[in-house]
Structure formats: structure tokens, C-alpha cells
PDB file of C-alpha atoms in Angstrom:
ATOM      1  CA  MET Z   6       0.307  -0.167   0.534  1.00  0.00           C
ATOM      2  CA  PHE Z   7       0.874   3.548  -0.792  1.00  0.00           C
ATOM      3  CA  LEU Z   8       0.075   6.768  -0.294  1.00  0.00           C
ATOM      4  CA  THR Z   9       1.465  10.088  -2.052  1.00  0.00           C
ATOM      5  CA  PHE Z  10       1.320  13.713  -0.728  1.00  0.00           C
ATOM      6  CA  ILE Z  11       1.906  16.711  -3.349  1.00  0.00           C
ATOM      7  CA  THR Z  12       1.254  20.192  -1.502  1.00  0.00           C
ATOM      8  CA  THR Z  13      -1.370  21.415  -5.080  1.00  0.00           C
ATOM      9  CA  PHE Z  14      -3.714  18.970  -4.482  1.00  0.00           C
ATOM     10  CA  VAL Z  15      -3.496  15.152  -1.679  1.00  0.00           C
ATOM     11  CA  VAL Z  16      -5.005  12.281  -3.533  1.00  0.00           C
ATOM     12  CA  PHE Z  17      -5.230   8.801  -1.538  1.00  0.00           C
ATOM     13  CA  MET Z  18      -5.359   6.035  -3.407  1.00  0.00           C
ATOM     14  CA  LYS Z  19      -5.272   1.786  -2.307  1.00  0.00           C
ATOM     15  CA  THR Z  20      -4.565  -0.370  -4.968  1.00  0.00           C
ATOM     16  CA  THR Z  21      -6.580  -3.721  -4.231  1.00  0.00           C
ATOM     17  CA  THR Z  22      -4.746  -7.496  -4.703  1.00  0.00           C
ATOM     18  CA  ASP Z  23      -7.309  -7.839  -8.310  1.00  0.00           C
ATOM     19  CA  GLY Z  24      -5.637  -4.237  -9.256  1.00  0.00           C
ATOM     20  CA  ALA Z  25      -9.015  -2.164  -8.334  1.00  0.00           C
ATOM     21  CA  THR Z  26      -8.299   0.863  -7.054  1.00  0.00           C
ATOM     22  CA  THR Z  27     -10.209   2.617  -4.327  1.00  0.00           C
ATOM     23  CA  GLU Z  28     -10.261   6.213  -3.168  1.00  0.00           C
ATOM     24  CA  PHE Z  29      -9.940   7.439   0.457  1.00  0.00           C
ATOM     25  CA  PRO Z  30     -12.216   9.748   2.335  1.00  0.00           C
ATOM     26  CA  PRO Z  31     -10.507  13.182   3.176  1.00  0.00           C
ATOM     27  CA  TRP Z  32      -8.673  13.076   6.194  1.00  0.00           C
ATOM     28  CA  SER Z  33     -11.065  14.855   8.000  1.00  0.00           C
ATOM     29  CA  GLU Z  34     -13.650  12.358   7.240  1.00  0.00           C
ATOM     30  CA  ARG Z  35     -11.149   9.285   8.289  1.00  0.00           C
ATOM     31  CA  THR Z  36      -9.141   8.198  10.655  1.00  0.00           C
ATOM     32  CA  TYR Z  37      -5.341   6.692   9.225  1.00  0.00           C
ATOM     33  CA  THR Z  38      -4.549   3.136  10.690  1.00  0.00           C
ATOM     34  CA  THR Z  39      -2.012   0.720   8.831  1.00  0.00           C
ATOM     35  CA  THR Z  40      -2.556  -2.161   7.534  1.00  0.00           C
ATOM     36  CA  ASN Z  41       1.121  -3.686   9.841  1.00  0.00           C
ATOM     37  CA  SER Z  42      -0.242  -4.745  12.967  1.00  0.00           C
ATOM     38  CA  SER Z  43       2.989  -4.843  14.445  1.00  0.00           C
ATOM     39  CA  GLN Z  44       3.846  -1.055  15.326  1.00  0.00           C
ATOM     40  CA  THR Z  45       1.882   1.755  16.362  1.00  0.00           C
ATOM     41  CA  ASP Z  46       0.832   4.619  13.033  1.00  0.00           C
ATOM     42  CA  CYS Z  47       2.059   7.697  13.185  1.00  0.00           C
ATOM     43  CA  PRO Z  48       0.499  10.351  12.035  1.00  0.00           C
ATOM     44  CA  PHE Z  49      -0.091  12.423   8.801  1.00  0.00           C
ATOM     45  CA  PHE Z  50       3.741  13.593   7.726  1.00  0.00           C
ATOM     46  CA  GLY Z  51       1.852  16.608   6.591  1.00  0.00           C
ATOM     47  CA  ALA Z  52       3.179  18.505   3.487  1.00  0.00           C
ATOM     48  CA  ILE Z  53       6.219  19.658   1.986  1.00  0.00           C
ATOM     49  CA  GLU Z  54       6.147  23.675   0.153  1.00  0.00           C
ATOM     50  CA  ASN Z  55       7.424  22.801  -3.044  1.00  0.00           C
ATOM     51  CA  GLY Z  56       7.999  19.221  -2.505  1.00  0.00           C
ATOM     52  CA  TYR Z  57       5.636  15.890  -2.124  1.00  0.00           C
ATOM     53  CA  VAL Z  58       5.899  13.145   0.822  1.00  0.00           C
ATOM     54  CA  ARG Z  59       4.989  10.001  -0.721  1.00  0.00           C
ATOM     55  CA  ILE Z  60       4.352   7.108   2.169  1.00  0.00           C
ATOM     56  CA  ILE Z  61       5.508   3.615   1.912  1.00  0.00           C
ATOM     57  CA  ASP Z  62       4.075   1.396   4.427  1.00  0.00           C
ATOM     58  CA  ASP Z  63       4.758  -2.539   4.437  1.00  0.00           C
ATOM     59  CA  ALA Z  64       5.461  -5.321   6.518  1.00  0.00           C
ATOM     60  CA  ALA Z  65       9.498  -3.917   7.601  1.00  0.00           C
ATOM     61  CA  ASN Z  66       8.662  -0.747   8.160  1.00  0.00           C
ATOM     62  CA  LYS Z  67       7.041   2.896   7.458  1.00  0.00           C
ATOM     63  CA  VAL Z  68       9.141   5.397   5.661  1.00  0.00           C
ATOM     64  CA  ALA Z  69       7.683   8.637   4.758  1.00  0.00           C
ATOM     65  CA  VAL Z  70      10.192   9.393   1.461  1.00  0.00           C
ATOM     66  CA  ILE Z  71      10.589  13.875   0.633  1.00  0.00           C
ATOM     67  CA  LYS Z  72      11.081  14.409  -2.782  1.00  0.00           C
ATOM     68  CA  CYS Z  73      11.580  18.309  -4.159  1.00  0.00           C
ATOM     69  CA  ASN Z  74      10.300  20.251  -7.341  1.00  0.00           C
ATOM     70  CA  GLU Z  75      11.781  21.025 -10.232  1.00  0.00           C
ATOM     71  CA  GLY Z  76      14.268  23.917  -9.873  1.00  0.00           C
ATOM     72  CA  TYR Z  77      14.596  23.012  -5.425  1.00  0.00           C
ATOM     73  CA  ASP Z  78      17.172  21.073  -3.436  1.00  0.00           C
ATOM     74  CA  LEU Z  79      16.012  19.101  -0.197  1.00  0.00           C
ATOM     75  CA  ASP Z  80      17.546  20.248   2.611  1.00  0.00           C
ATOM     76  CA  GLY Z  81      17.392  17.456   5.515  1.00  0.00           C
ATOM     77  CA  ALA Z  82      16.745  13.991   5.548  1.00  0.00           C
ATOM     78  CA  PRO Z  83      15.111  12.385   1.949  1.00  0.00           C
ATOM     79  CA  ASN Z  84      13.844   9.627   4.564  1.00  0.00           C
ATOM     80  CA  VAL Z  85      12.169   9.836   7.403  1.00  0.00           C
ATOM     81  CA  TYR Z  86      10.916   6.623   9.504  1.00  0.00           C
ATOM     82  CA  CYS Z  87       8.015   6.109  11.519  1.00  0.00           C
ATOM     83  CA  ILE Z  88       9.429   4.643  14.895  1.00  0.00           C
ATOM     84  CA  ASP Z  89       6.667   3.891  17.949  1.00  0.00           C
ATOM     85  CA  GLY Z  90       4.274   5.752  16.710  1.00  0.00           C
ATOM     86  CA  LYS Z  91       6.383   8.632  16.141  1.00  0.00           C
ATOM     87  CA  TRP Z  92       8.186  10.065  13.142  1.00  0.00           C
ATOM     88  CA  GLU Z  93      12.290  10.489  13.375  1.00  0.00           C
ATOM     89  CA  GLU Z  94      12.989  13.831  15.644  1.00  0.00           C
ATOM     90  CA  LEU Z  95      14.927  14.630  12.712  1.00  0.00           C
ATOM     91  CA  PRO Z  96      14.698  18.598  11.599  1.00  0.00           C
ATOM     92  CA  ARG Z  97      11.893  18.645   9.263  1.00  0.00           C
ATOM     93  CA  PRO Z  98      13.043  18.754   5.491  1.00  0.00           C
ATOM     94  CA  GLN Z  99      12.586  21.486   3.515  1.00  0.00           C
ATOM     95  CA  CYS Z 100      12.819  22.632   0.047  1.00  0.00           C
ATOM     96  CA  SER Z 101      15.185  25.026  -1.157  1.00  0.00           C
ATOM     97  CA  LYS Z 102      14.985  27.125  -4.169  1.00  0.00           C
ATOM     98  CA  ARG Z 103      18.018  27.189  -6.220  1.00  0.00           C
ATOM     99  CA  CYS Z 104      19.778  30.567  -7.489  1.00  0.00           C
ATOM    100  CA  TYR Z 105      19.971  31.871 -10.643  1.00  0.00           C
ATOM    101  CA  PRO Z 106      23.793  33.461 -11.545  1.00  0.00           C
ATOM    102  CA  PRO Z 107      25.505  35.590  -9.031  1.00  0.00           C
ATOM    103  CA  PRO Z 108      26.038  39.199 -10.543  1.00  0.00           C
ATOM    104  CA  TYR Z 109      29.407  39.883 -12.293  1.00  0.00           C
ATOM    105  CA  ILE Z 110      31.518  42.435 -11.101  1.00  0.00           C
ATOM    106  CA  LYS Z 111      32.919  45.403 -13.476  1.00  0.00           C
ATOM    107  CA  ASN Z 112      36.965  45.788 -13.569  1.00  0.00           C
ATOM    108  CA  GLY Z 113      37.039  42.595 -11.078  1.00  0.00           C
ATOM    109  CA  SER Z 114      36.568  38.412 -11.509  1.00  0.00           C
ATOM    110  CA  LEU Z 115      34.160  35.994 -10.024  1.00  0.00           C
ATOM    111  CA  GLU Z 116      34.827  32.219  -9.005  1.00  0.00           C
ATOM    112  CA  ILE Z 117      31.648  30.080  -8.837  1.00  0.00           C
ATOM    113  CA  GLU Z 118      32.245  26.554  -6.063  1.00  0.00           C
ATOM    114  CA  GLY Z 119      29.702  24.370  -6.652  1.00  0.00           C
ATOM    115  CA  GLU Z 120      26.494  22.885  -9.265  1.00  0.00           C
ATOM    116  CA  LYS Z 121      24.052  23.910 -11.379  1.00  0.00           C
ATOM    117  CA  ASP Z 122      21.061  22.120 -12.996  1.00  0.00           C
ATOM    118  CA  GLU Z 123      20.303  22.209 -16.662  1.00  0.00           C
ATOM    119  CA  LYS Z 124      18.682  25.266 -16.922  1.00  0.00           C
ATOM    120  CA  GLY Z 125      21.432  27.436 -15.348  1.00  0.00           C
ATOM    121  CA  LEU Z 126      20.630  27.088 -11.546  1.00  0.00           C
ATOM    122  CA  PHE Z 127      22.781  26.907  -9.038  1.00  0.00           C
ATOM    123  CA  HIS Z 128      21.995  24.182  -6.132  1.00  0.00           C
ATOM    124  CA  LYS Z 129      22.468  25.720  -2.392  1.00  0.00           C
ATOM    125  CA  GLY Z 130      25.274  26.026  -0.989  1.00  0.00           C
ATOM    126  CA  THR Z 131      27.449  27.233  -3.527  1.00  0.00           C
ATOM    127  CA  LEU Z 132      29.806  29.668  -3.231  1.00  0.00           C
ATOM    128  CA  ALA Z 133      31.309  32.710  -4.893  1.00  0.00           C
ATOM    129  CA  THR Z 134      33.996  34.613  -4.559  1.00  0.00           C
ATOM    130  CA  TYR Z 135      34.671  37.521  -5.961  1.00  0.00           C
ATOM    131  CA  SER Z 136      38.075  39.407  -6.442  1.00  0.00           C
ATOM    132  CA  CYS Z 137      39.269  43.018  -8.496  1.00  0.00           C
ATOM    133  CA  GLY Z 138      41.809  43.847 -11.098  1.00  0.00           C
ATOM    134  CA  ASP Z 139      44.878  45.836 -10.059  1.00  0.00           C
ATOM    135  CA  GLY Z 140      44.096  49.283  -9.062  1.00  0.00           C
ATOM    136  CA  PHE Z 141      40.782  48.631  -7.620  1.00  0.00           C
ATOM    137  CA  ASN Z 142      39.353  47.406  -4.297  1.00  0.00           C
ATOM    138  CA  LEU Z 143      37.301  45.098  -3.499  1.00  0.00           C
ATOM    139  CA  MET Z 144      33.819  47.102  -1.583  1.00  0.00           C
ATOM    140  CA  PRO Z 145      32.655  46.021   1.050  1.00  0.00           C
ATOM    141  CA  LYS Z 146      35.240  43.521   2.088  1.00  0.00           C
ATOM    142  CA  GLU Z 147      32.551  41.115   3.281  1.00  0.00           C
ATOM    143  CA  SER Z 148      31.260  41.259  -0.015  1.00  0.00           C
ATOM    144  CA  LYS Z 149      34.246  38.538  -1.271  1.00  0.00           C
ATOM    145  CA  TYR Z 150      32.234  35.616  -0.616  1.00  0.00           C
ATOM    146  CA  ARG Z 151      28.567  34.980  -1.438  1.00  0.00           C
ATOM    147  CA  VAL Z 152      26.229  31.827  -0.902  1.00  0.00           C
ATOM    148  CA  CYS Z 153      23.715  30.613  -2.225  1.00  0.00           C
ATOM    149  CA  GLU Z 154      20.464  30.184   0.225  1.00  0.00           C
ATOM    150  CA  LYS Z 155      17.146  29.647  -0.315  1.00  0.00           C
ATOM    151  CA  GLY Z 156      16.980  31.116  -3.900  1.00  0.00           C
ATOM    152  CA  ILE Z 157      19.106  34.094  -2.690  1.00  0.00           C
ATOM    153  CA  TRP Z 158      22.612  35.347  -2.622  1.00  0.00           C
ATOM    154  CA  THR Z 159      23.811  35.852   0.927  1.00  0.00           C
ATOM    155  CA  GLY Z 160      25.906  39.167   1.821  1.00  0.00           C
ATOM    156  CA  ALA Z 161      26.806  42.077  -0.097  1.00  0.00           C
ATOM    157  CA  TYR Z 162      26.808  43.813  -2.565  1.00  0.00           C
ATOM    158  CA  ALA Z 163      30.116  43.132  -4.132  1.00  0.00           C
ATOM    159  CA  ILE Z 164      31.935  46.810  -6.253  1.00  0.00           C
ATOM    160  CA  CYS Z 165      35.775  47.470  -7.829  1.00  0.00           C
ATOM    161  CA  GLU Z 166      36.283  50.966  -6.358  1.00  0.00           C
ATOM    162  CA  SER Z 167      39.492  52.467  -8.164  1.00  0.00           C
ATOM    163  CA  VAL Z 168      42.298  53.163  -6.414  1.00  0.00           C
ATOM    164  CA  GLN Z 169      43.076  56.883  -5.590  1.00  0.00           C
ATOM    165  CA  LYS Z 170      47.124  56.558  -5.811  1.00  0.00           C
ATOM    166  CA  ILE Z 171      48.732  59.503  -3.969  1.00  0.00           C
ATOM    167  CA  THR Z 172      52.031  60.199  -5.749  1.00  0.00           C
ATOM    168  CA  ASN Z 173      52.987  63.857  -4.081  1.00  0.00           C
ATOM    169  CA  CYS Z 174      52.796  64.676  -0.651  1.00  0.00           C
ATOM    170  CA  PRO Z 175      52.294  68.580   1.027  1.00  0.00           C
ATOM    171  CA  ALA Z 176      54.762  70.828   0.971  1.00  0.00           C
ATOM    172  CA  PRO Z 177      57.032  71.333   4.127  1.00  0.00           C
ATOM    173  CA  LYS Z 178      56.783  74.223   6.526  1.00  0.00           C
ATOM    174  CA  ASP Z 179      59.979  76.159   6.706  1.00  0.00           C
ATOM    175  CA  ILE Z 180      61.532  75.979  10.392  1.00  0.00           C
ATOM    176  CA  THR Z 181      63.565  78.325  12.123  1.00  0.00           C
ATOM    177  CA  ASN Z 182      66.719  79.404  11.876  1.00  0.00           C
ATOM    178  CA  GLY Z 183      67.541  76.749   8.941  1.00  0.00           C
ATOM    179  CA  TYR Z 184      66.290  76.123   5.951  1.00  0.00           C
ATOM    180  CA  PHE Z 185      66.155  72.452   3.467  1.00  0.00           C
ATOM    181  CA  VAL Z 186      67.037  71.593   0.151  1.00  0.00           C
ATOM    182  CA  HIS Z 187      65.196  69.022  -1.598  1.00  0.00           C
ATOM    183  CA  GLU Z 188      67.021  66.098  -4.232  1.00  0.00           C
ATOM    184  CA  LYS Z 189      66.011  67.182  -7.660  1.00  0.00           C
ATOM    185  CA  THR Z 190      64.976  64.726 -10.487  1.00  0.00           C
ATOM    186  CA  GLY Z 191      64.336  67.294 -12.950  1.00  0.00           C
ATOM    187  CA  GLU Z 192      62.094  69.764 -13.741  1.00  0.00           C
ATOM    188  CA  PHE Z 193      60.158  70.347 -10.417  1.00  0.00           C
ATOM    189  CA  ASP Z 194      56.409  69.387 -10.434  1.00  0.00           C
ATOM    190  CA  GLY Z 195      56.137  68.708  -6.545  1.00  0.00           C
ATOM    191  CA  TYR Z 196      57.088  66.721  -3.228  1.00  0.00           C
ATOM    192  CA  ARG Z 197      57.192  63.558  -4.650  1.00  0.00           C
ATOM    193  CA  VAL Z 198      56.955  59.642  -3.468  1.00  0.00           C
ATOM    194  CA  GLY Z 199      60.545  58.238  -2.548  1.00  0.00           C
ATOM    195  CA  GLN Z 200      61.771  62.282  -2.436  1.00  0.00           C
ATOM    196  CA  ARG Z 201      63.997  63.643   0.057  1.00  0.00           C
ATOM    197  CA  LEU Z 202      64.379  66.503   2.233  1.00  0.00           C
ATOM    198  CA  HIS Z 203      67.873  67.771   3.499  1.00  0.00           C
ATOM    199  CA  TYR Z 204      67.500  70.426   6.649  1.00  0.00           C
ATOM    200  CA  SER Z 205      70.561  72.570   7.838  1.00  0.00           C
ATOM    201  CA  CYS Z 206      70.522  75.135  10.427  1.00  0.00           C
ATOM    202  CA  LYS Z 207      71.635  79.494  10.239  1.00  0.00           C
ATOM    203  CA  SER Z 208      75.329  79.785  11.212  1.00  0.00           C
ATOM    204  CA  GLY Z 209      75.653  79.257  14.617  1.00  0.00           C
ATOM    205  CA  TYR Z 210      72.946  77.567  15.688  1.00  0.00           C
ATOM    206  CA  VAL Z 211      72.893  73.421  16.021  1.00  0.00           C
ATOM    207  CA  LEU Z 212      70.187  70.771  14.367  1.00  0.00           C
ATOM    208  CA  VAL Z 213      68.558  68.813  16.600  1.00  0.00           C
ATOM    209  CA  GLY Z 214      66.398  65.519  15.056  1.00  0.00           C
ATOM    210  CA  THR Z 215      66.946  64.092  11.804  1.00  0.00           C
ATOM    211  CA  PRO Z 216      68.363  65.431   9.332  1.00  0.00           C
ATOM    212  CA  VAL Z 217      66.488  64.055   7.026  1.00  0.00           C
ATOM    213  CA  GLN Z 218      62.779  63.579   5.617  1.00  0.00           C
ATOM    214  CA  GLN Z 219      61.020  61.262   2.774  1.00  0.00           C
ATOM    215  CA  CYS Z 220      57.691  61.577   0.851  1.00  0.00           C
ATOM    216  CA  LEU Z 221      56.146  58.130   1.739  1.00  0.00           C
ATOM    217  CA  GLU Z 222      53.757  56.187  -0.463  1.00  0.00           C
ATOM    218  CA  ASP Z 223      50.707  57.355   1.927  1.00  0.00           C
ATOM    219  CA  GLY Z 224      51.517  61.134   1.169  1.00  0.00           C
ATOM    220  CA  THR Z 225      52.755  61.516   4.743  1.00  0.00           C
ATOM    221  CA  TRP Z 226      56.447  62.286   5.613  1.00  0.00           C
ATOM    222  CA  SER Z 227      59.118  60.483   7.876  1.00  0.00           C
ATOM    223  CA  PRO Z 228      59.675  61.795   9.776  1.00  0.00           C
ATOM    224  CA  LYS Z 229      56.275  63.396  10.894  1.00  0.00           C
ATOM    225  CA  ILE Z 230      58.237  66.150  12.957  1.00  0.00           C
ATOM    226  CA  PRO Z 231      60.935  67.917  11.156  1.00  0.00           C
ATOM    227  CA  PRO Z 232      64.341  69.021  13.209  1.00  0.00           C
ATOM    228  CA  VAL Z 233      64.978  72.549  14.596  1.00  0.00           C
ATOM    229  CA  CYS Z 234      67.894  74.585  14.865  1.00  0.00           C
ATOM    230  CA  SER Z 235      68.689  75.509  18.352  1.00  0.00           C
ATOM    231  CA  LEU Z 236      70.839  78.527  19.575  1.00  0.00           C
ATOM    232  CA  ALA Z 237      74.212  76.995  20.016  1.00  0.00           C
ATOM    233  CA  ILE Z 238      76.027  78.561  23.092  1.00  0.00           C
ATOM    234  CA  ALA Z 239      79.608  77.334  24.652  1.00  0.00           C
ATOM    235  CA  GLY Z 240      78.728  74.090  23.248  1.00  0.00           C
ATOM    236  CA  ARG Z 241      75.185  74.337  24.881  1.00  0.00           C
ATOM    237  CA  PHE Z 242      72.234  74.944  22.401  1.00  0.00           C
ATOM    238  CA  LEU Z 243      69.391  75.970  23.556  1.00  0.00           C
ATOM    239  CA  LEU Z 244      65.666  74.598  22.445  1.00  0.00           C
TER     240      LEU Z 244
END
């Protein structure tokens, strides 16, 4: 004997040994009992959204076989057994919708780890990994990974933002009683990354601090604080 349940309608049929079929009354009008007297019957299993359940009842056991509709993946056990009048205490199976292809990213690349069906839909758990080309940063950072879950891609939408490269440092300030010279490489076009400043003091003053500053890639000078020129008196200097 078998019973078949689907989400849109339910048909209960019993096939006899002579090949004839008998339609069962609705659930509200009858009490279901198993033909196997060696076990206590389980209650109605219930419908599965976007799928269907087939009840197989034989002399050995009673089992609910769960299948999903086309375009859906089963999340959970495909078979649930009736034990001592109760269905197994398992997480109730669900049918999860598959995902359409994830969006591609401009100025970047997309790598997909997972399988897709004949219609190009990706199965639950498929991983999409985003990255950006040279000169671009992935934003936001948490958008690097997205996973197919219940028909949607989890995580934030990824974009590749252009990196604004800094090529100059701000003009340094003059130091009191001193001066600096910069390394000239042709016509002066600003204080470019890598350029260095060399500090010196006027006569009668002593340089205190690092005599050289260099323009870094982040657009700052290193060290950040320039040296100072202190008045030298009888072998000492005053700050």
C-alpha cells in the first residue's frame, strides 16, 4: 500500500490485489490506521512546501520519502521513518529554491564553486568568490564571499572601487633659523613619493632631530616631525 501527498492537491488511493483502486475519504472524515499490526501507526506527516511526500508502508516499516519540485533542493533527510508511533525526531526536511547566476563585477572577477542544473540554476551551498583587478579595491570587504541560500545569494553586493594613488606629499613648512633642500630630478613638479628633504641650520645654530625627511606612498613625510635649529652657546644649545 502507498500514499502520495503533493503540495497542490492530495490523492489517497488504495490498490487491491485484483488491481482495483479505491479512493479514500478526506483526512477530516477518517482515521488512518496501518495494515501492519506489529507497530503503532504514525500521524499524518504533513505537506512539504515546494515538494511532495510519499508514504511507503510495508511489513518491515513505514517511511516518508521526501522529494522536491523541479528547481528546488532538499535540505534535510530524504527518508523519515515511523518508530513506535512517532516520526523520527529529525529537523523537518525543506525544499530550498535554487539560485540564478550571481551578478558579475566590473573591473573584477568571479569564481564559482558548486554545481548548476540543466537550466543554469545553482544548487544550495554554492560559493561565489569576488576579487578585483589591479588598481581597484573590493568594497565592502565582506562582499568577497556569497553563498546560495533559499534562492538568494547571501552577503553584500560587491563593487570594485578605483584606488586613488597618491603621488605627492604636501609642501613642507620652513624651519626657524634653518632651511631645507630637496633632491631635484629634473623640472620641479611637486614633492613626489620617494623624494627626500635635507635640513640644515644657519650659522650659530645646531640641528636637533633627523636631518632627512622622505615622502611616503601614503602622502606623508617620514619622520612626521621635522628637525629644529637650536641656538648654540658655549658648547651647549638652547631649544
